[in-house]
Coordinates of C-alpha atoms in Angstrom, one line a residue:
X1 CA 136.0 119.2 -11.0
X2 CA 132.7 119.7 -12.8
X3 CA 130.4 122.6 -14.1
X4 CA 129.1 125.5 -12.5
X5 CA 125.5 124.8 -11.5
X6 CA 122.7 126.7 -13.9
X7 CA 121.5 128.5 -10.5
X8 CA 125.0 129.6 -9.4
X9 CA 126.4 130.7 -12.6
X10 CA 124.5 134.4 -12.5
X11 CA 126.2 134.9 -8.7
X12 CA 129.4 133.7 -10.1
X13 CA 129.9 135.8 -12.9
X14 CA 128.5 138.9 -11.2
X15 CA 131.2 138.3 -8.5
X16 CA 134.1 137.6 -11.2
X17 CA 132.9 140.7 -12.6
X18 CA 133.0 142.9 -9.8
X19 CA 136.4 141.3 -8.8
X20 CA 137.6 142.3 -11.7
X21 CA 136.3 145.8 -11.9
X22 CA 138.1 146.0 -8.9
X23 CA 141.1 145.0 -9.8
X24 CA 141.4 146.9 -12.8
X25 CA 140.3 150.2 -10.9
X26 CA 143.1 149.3 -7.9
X27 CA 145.8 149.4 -11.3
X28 CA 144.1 153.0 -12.2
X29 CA 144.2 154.1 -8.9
X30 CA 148.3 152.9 -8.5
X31 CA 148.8 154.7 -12.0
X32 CA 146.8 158.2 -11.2
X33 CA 149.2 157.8 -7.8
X34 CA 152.3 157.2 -9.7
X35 CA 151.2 160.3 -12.1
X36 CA 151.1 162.3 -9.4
X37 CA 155.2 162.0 -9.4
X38 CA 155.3 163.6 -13.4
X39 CA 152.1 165.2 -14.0
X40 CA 153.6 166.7 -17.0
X41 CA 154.8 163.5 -18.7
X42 CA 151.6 161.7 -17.6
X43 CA 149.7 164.3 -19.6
X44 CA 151.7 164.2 -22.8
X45 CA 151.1 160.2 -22.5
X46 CA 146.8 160.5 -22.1
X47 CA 147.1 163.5 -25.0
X48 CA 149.5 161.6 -27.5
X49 CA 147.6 158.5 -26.9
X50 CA 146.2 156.9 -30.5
X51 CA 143.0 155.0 -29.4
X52 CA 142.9 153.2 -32.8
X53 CA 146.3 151.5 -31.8
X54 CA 145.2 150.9 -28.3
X55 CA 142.1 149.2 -29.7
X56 CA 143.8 147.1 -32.4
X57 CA 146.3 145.6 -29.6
X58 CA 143.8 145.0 -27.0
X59 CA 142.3 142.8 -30.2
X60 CA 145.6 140.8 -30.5
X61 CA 146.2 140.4 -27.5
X62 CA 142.5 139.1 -27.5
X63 CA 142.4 136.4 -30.7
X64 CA 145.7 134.9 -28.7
X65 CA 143.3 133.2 -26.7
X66 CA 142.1 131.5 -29.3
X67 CA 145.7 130.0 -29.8
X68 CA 145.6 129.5 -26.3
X69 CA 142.5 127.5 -26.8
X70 CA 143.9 125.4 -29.9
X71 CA 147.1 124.7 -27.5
X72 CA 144.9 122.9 -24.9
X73 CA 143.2 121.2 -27.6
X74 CA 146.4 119.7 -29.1
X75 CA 147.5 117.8 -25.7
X76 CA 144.0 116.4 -25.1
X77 CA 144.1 112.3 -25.0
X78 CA 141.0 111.9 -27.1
X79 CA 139.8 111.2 -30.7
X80 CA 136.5 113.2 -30.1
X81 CA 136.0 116.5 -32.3
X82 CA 136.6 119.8 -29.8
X83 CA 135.6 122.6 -31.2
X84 CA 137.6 125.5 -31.2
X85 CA 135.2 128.2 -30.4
X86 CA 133.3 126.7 -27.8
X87 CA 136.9 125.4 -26.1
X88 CA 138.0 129.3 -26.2
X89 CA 134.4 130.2 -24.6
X90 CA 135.3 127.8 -21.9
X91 CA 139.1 129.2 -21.5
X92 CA 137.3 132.9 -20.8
X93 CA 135.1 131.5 -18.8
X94 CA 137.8 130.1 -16.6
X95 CA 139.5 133.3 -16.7
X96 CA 136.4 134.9 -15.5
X97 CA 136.1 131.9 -12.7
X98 CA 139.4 132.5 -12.0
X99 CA 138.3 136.1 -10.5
X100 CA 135.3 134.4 -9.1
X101 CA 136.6 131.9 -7.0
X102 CA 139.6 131.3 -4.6
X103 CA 143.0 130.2 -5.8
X104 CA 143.1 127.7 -9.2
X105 CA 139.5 126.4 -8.4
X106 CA 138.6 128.7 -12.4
X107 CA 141.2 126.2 -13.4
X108 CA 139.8 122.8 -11.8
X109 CA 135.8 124.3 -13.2
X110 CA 136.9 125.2 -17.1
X111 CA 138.5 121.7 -17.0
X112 CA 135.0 119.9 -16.3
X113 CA 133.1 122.7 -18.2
X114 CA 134.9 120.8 -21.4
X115 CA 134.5 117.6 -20.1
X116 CA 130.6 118.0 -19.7
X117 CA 130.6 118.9 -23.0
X118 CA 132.5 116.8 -25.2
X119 CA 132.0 114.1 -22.5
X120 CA 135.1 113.3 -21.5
X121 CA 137.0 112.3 -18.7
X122 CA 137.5 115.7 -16.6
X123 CA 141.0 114.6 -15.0
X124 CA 142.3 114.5 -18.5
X125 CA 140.8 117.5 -19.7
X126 CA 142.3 119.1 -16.6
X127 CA 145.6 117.3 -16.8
X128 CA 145.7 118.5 -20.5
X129 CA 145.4 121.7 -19.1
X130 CA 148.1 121.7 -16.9
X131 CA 150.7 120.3 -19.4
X132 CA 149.7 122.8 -21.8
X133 CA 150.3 125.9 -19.1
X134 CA 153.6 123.9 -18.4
X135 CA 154.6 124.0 -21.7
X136 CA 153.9 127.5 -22.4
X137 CA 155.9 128.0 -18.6
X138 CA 158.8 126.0 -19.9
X139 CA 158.6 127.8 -23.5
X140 CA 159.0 131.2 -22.5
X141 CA 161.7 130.4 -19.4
X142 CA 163.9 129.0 -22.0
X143 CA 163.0 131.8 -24.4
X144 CA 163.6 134.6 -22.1
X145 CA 166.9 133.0 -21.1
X146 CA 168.1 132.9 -24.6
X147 CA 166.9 136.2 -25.2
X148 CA 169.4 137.3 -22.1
X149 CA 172.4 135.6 -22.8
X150 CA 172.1 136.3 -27.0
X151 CA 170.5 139.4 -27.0
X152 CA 171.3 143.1 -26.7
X153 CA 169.1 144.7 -24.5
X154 CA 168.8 148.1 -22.4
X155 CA 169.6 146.1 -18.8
X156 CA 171.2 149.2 -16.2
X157 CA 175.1 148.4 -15.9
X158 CA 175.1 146.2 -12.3
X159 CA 171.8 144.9 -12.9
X160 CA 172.7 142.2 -15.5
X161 CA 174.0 139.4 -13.0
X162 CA 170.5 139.8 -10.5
X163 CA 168.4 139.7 -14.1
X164 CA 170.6 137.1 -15.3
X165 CA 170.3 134.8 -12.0
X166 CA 166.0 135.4 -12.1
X167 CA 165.8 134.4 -15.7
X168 CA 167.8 131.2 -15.1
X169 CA 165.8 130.5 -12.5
X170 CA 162.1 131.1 -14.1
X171 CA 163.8 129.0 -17.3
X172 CA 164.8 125.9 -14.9
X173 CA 161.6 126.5 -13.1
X174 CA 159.6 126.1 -16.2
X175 CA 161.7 123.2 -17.3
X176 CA 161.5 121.4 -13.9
X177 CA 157.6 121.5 -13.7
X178 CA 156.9 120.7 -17.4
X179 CA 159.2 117.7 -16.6
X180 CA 157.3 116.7 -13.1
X181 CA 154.2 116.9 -14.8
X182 CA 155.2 114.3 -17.3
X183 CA 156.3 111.7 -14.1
X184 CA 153.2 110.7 -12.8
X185 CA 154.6 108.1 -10.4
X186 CA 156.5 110.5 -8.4
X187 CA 153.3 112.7 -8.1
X188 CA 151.5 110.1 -7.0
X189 CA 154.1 109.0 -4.5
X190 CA 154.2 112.6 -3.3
X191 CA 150.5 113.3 -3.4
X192 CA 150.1 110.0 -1.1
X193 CA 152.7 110.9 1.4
X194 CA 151.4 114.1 1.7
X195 CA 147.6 112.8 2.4
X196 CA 148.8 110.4 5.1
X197 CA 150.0 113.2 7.4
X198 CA 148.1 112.7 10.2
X199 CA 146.0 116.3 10.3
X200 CA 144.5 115.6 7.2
X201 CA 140.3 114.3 8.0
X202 CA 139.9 110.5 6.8
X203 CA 137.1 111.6 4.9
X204 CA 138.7 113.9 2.8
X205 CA 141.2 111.3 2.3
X206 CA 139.2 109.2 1.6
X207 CA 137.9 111.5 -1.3
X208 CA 140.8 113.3 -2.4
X209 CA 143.1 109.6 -3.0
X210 CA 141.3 108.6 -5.7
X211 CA 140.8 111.8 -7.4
X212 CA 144.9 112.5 -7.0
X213 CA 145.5 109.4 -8.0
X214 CA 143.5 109.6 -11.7
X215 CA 144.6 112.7 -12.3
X216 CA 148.4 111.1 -11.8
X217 CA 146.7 108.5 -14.6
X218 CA 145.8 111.5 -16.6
X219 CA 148.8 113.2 -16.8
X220 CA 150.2 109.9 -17.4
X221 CA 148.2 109.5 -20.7
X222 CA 148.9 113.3 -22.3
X223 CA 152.8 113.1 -21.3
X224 CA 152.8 110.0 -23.4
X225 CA 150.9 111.5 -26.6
X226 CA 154.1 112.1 -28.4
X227 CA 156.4 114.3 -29.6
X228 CA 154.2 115.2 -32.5
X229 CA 151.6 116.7 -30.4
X230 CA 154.0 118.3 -28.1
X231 CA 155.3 120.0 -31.5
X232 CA 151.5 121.1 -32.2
X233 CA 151.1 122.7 -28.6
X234 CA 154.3 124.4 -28.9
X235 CA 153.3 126.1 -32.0
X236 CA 149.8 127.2 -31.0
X237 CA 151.6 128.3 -27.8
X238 CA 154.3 130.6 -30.2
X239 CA 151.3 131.8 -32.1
X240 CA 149.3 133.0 -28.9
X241 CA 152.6 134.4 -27.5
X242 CA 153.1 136.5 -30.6
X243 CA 149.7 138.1 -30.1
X244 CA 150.1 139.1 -27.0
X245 CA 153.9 140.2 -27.6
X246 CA 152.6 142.3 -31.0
X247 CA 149.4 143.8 -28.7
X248 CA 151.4 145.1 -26.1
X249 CA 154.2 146.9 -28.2
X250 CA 151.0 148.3 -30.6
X251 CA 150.2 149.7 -27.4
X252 CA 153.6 150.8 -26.8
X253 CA 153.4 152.2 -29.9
X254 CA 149.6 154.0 -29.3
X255 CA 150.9 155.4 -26.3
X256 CA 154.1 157.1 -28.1
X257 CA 157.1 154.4 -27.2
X258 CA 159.2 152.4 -29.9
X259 CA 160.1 149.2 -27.7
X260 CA 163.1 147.5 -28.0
X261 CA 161.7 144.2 -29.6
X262 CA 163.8 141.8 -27.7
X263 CA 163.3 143.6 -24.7
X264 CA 159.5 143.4 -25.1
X265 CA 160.3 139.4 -26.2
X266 CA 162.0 139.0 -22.7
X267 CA 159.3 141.3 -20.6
X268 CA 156.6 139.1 -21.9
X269 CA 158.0 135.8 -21.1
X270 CA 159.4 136.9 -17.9
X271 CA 155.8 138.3 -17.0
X272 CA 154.2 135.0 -18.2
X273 CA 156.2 132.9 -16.3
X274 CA 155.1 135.0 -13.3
X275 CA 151.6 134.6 -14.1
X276 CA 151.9 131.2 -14.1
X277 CA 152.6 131.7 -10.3
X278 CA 151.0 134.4 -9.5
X279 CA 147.5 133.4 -10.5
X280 CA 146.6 131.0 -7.9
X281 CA 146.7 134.1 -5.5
X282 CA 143.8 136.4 -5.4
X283 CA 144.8 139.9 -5.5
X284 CA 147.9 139.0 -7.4
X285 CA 147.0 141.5 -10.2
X286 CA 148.8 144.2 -9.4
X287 CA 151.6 142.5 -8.4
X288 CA 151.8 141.4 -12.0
X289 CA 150.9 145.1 -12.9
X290 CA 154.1 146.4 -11.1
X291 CA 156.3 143.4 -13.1
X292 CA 154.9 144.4 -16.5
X293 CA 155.5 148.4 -16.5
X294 CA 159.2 147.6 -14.0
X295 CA 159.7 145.3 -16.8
X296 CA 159.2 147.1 -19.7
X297 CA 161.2 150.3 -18.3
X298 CA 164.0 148.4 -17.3
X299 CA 165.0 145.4 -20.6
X300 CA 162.8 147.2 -23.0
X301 CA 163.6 150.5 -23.0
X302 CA 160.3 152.1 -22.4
X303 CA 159.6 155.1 -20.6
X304 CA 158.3 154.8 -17.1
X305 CA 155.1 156.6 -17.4
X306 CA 154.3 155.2 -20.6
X307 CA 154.9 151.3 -19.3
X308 CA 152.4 152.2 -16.6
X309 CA 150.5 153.2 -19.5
X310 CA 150.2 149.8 -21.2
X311 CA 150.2 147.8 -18.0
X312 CA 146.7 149.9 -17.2
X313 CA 145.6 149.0 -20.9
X314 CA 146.7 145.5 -20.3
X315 CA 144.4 145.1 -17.1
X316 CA 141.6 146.6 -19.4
X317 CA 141.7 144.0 -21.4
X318 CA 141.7 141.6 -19.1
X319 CA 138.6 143.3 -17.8
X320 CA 137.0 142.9 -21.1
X321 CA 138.4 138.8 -21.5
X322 CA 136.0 138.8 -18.2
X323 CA 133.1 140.3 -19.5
X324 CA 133.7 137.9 -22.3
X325 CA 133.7 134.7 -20.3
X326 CA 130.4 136.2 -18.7
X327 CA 128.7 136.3 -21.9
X328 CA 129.9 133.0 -22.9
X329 CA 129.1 131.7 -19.2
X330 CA 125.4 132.5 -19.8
X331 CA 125.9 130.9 -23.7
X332 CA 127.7 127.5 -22.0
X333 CA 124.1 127.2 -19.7
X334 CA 121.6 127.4 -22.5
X335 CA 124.0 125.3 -24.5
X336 CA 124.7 122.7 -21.5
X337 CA 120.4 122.9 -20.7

């Protein structure tokens, strides 16, 4: 759980990079397909398309990492000064790692990337990470279950009790974790029996126990900093979630649709909860691609050809958050040297 070495980091972020390019071209590819099904609606999308709006979403949905950033920050056990910019070059740089390297290792990286530098303990910069993804999980579960049992929204007639089951289940889901997370003795009880099966080398036992065991410590210390900064973390996580939830209806809106706002509300929190678990499996993207536009047809109204619209912009984006966390990748070395 530590920083990049100076000599990898080039190979790293040229293999993020081209991961990403790929990914974002396999979601172009799946949309040019899917046009092929309405040519004519696919055109009036691309020639009613406003690229101001399309820009000025992509930006939202951009500065929300910077709330992500601040939301991180808030559960952080420490006294010491972390600055906000260099914490959100880090978070791009993990989203950019992320691409780079298999499963949540981005995650495990970013985490020591901020303890390096504000020279802190990386199990608790990590294990503030993970309570701060659980509370955003456990946020937008409860929020998109409100939004379906409150709400009036566009749901098919004979859909609402298969929509209504998944959305209690992401909400408990979300609820469950953040809770876990916060009861480090049963995940140390769980992380021991599950190193003692017998197929598991001694050495890596050996080196894995300890590590599982102060990370259990760590979560430990941020599930006991209070409700106070619970309340803080919540908030930066509202703020980021309203970027991304006002940059993809402004590129609703750039791309000619008028979402219906609660439907957009539930899309996005029923498309972040998936991230949450979708993320730690490479190639995942357009899985999430195909749950964004389904989405976005189906609780908010949008048409089908223009959803696929904004979940290719969407991936763009996410190709240009990569590009980012190259830049600040090469920034975080000379800084670091």
């Amino acid at each position: 759980m530590s920083a990049p070495e100076p000599a990898l980091q080039p190979s790293l972020a040229r293999r993020g990079v081209r991961l990403a390019l790929l990914g974002c071209a396999s979601t172009v590819l799946v949309a040019l397909a899917f046009a092929q099904t309405d040519v004519a609606a696919a055109r009036r999308v691309a020639e009613g398309a406003n690229l101001s709006w399309l820009v000025a979403g992509c930006g939202l949905m951009t500065v929300g990492l910077a709330f992500l950033a601040a939301r991180w920050r808030a559960l952080m056990p420490t006294s010491v000064n972390v600055q906000l910019i260099p914490l959100t070059a880090i978070l791009v740089t993990g989203t950019l790692l992320n691409y780079a390297l298999p499963g949540p290792v981005g995650e495990f990286v970013a985490a020591g990337m901020a303890a390096r530098r504000w020279k802190l303990p990386p199990e608790q910069t990590f294990a503030a990470g993970v309570h701060a993804r659980f509370v955003g999980l456990a946020l937008a579960g409860v929020v998109a279950l409100a939004l379906f049992l409150l709400a009036d929204m566009p749901v098919p007639e004979g859909y609402q009790t298969g929509v209504g089951t998944a959305t209690a289940m992401v909400a408990a889901g979300g609820v469950v974790l953040f809770v876990l997370s916060s009861r480090p003795a049963l995940l140390r009880g769980v992380g021991r029996w599950v190193l003692s099966l017998p197929f598991w080398p001694a050495r890596l036992v050996q080196t894995l126990q300890p590590r599982c065991d102060a990370l259990a410590d760590a979560l430990a210390t941020v599930g006991n900093l209070g409700f106070q900064r619970y309340a803080v973390a919540t908030a930066w996580a509202l703020g980021g979630h309203a970027c991304v939830v006002g940059g993809l209806g402004i590129v609703a809106m750039g791309l000619g649709a008028t979402p219906n706002l609660a439907g957009l509300l539930f899309t996005y929190a029923m498309t972040t909860a998936g991230a949450v678990v979708l993320f730690a499996f490479p190639g995942s993207q357009v899985g999430w691609d195909a749950l964004l536009s389904g989405l976005l047809a189906f609780a908010a109204g949008v048409p089908l050809a223009i959803a696929v619209g904004v979940a290719v912009i969407a991936r763009v984006q996410q190709l240009f958050v990569v590009l980012l966390g190259a830049v600040a990748m090469v920034f975080y070395a000379e800084d670091a040297g």
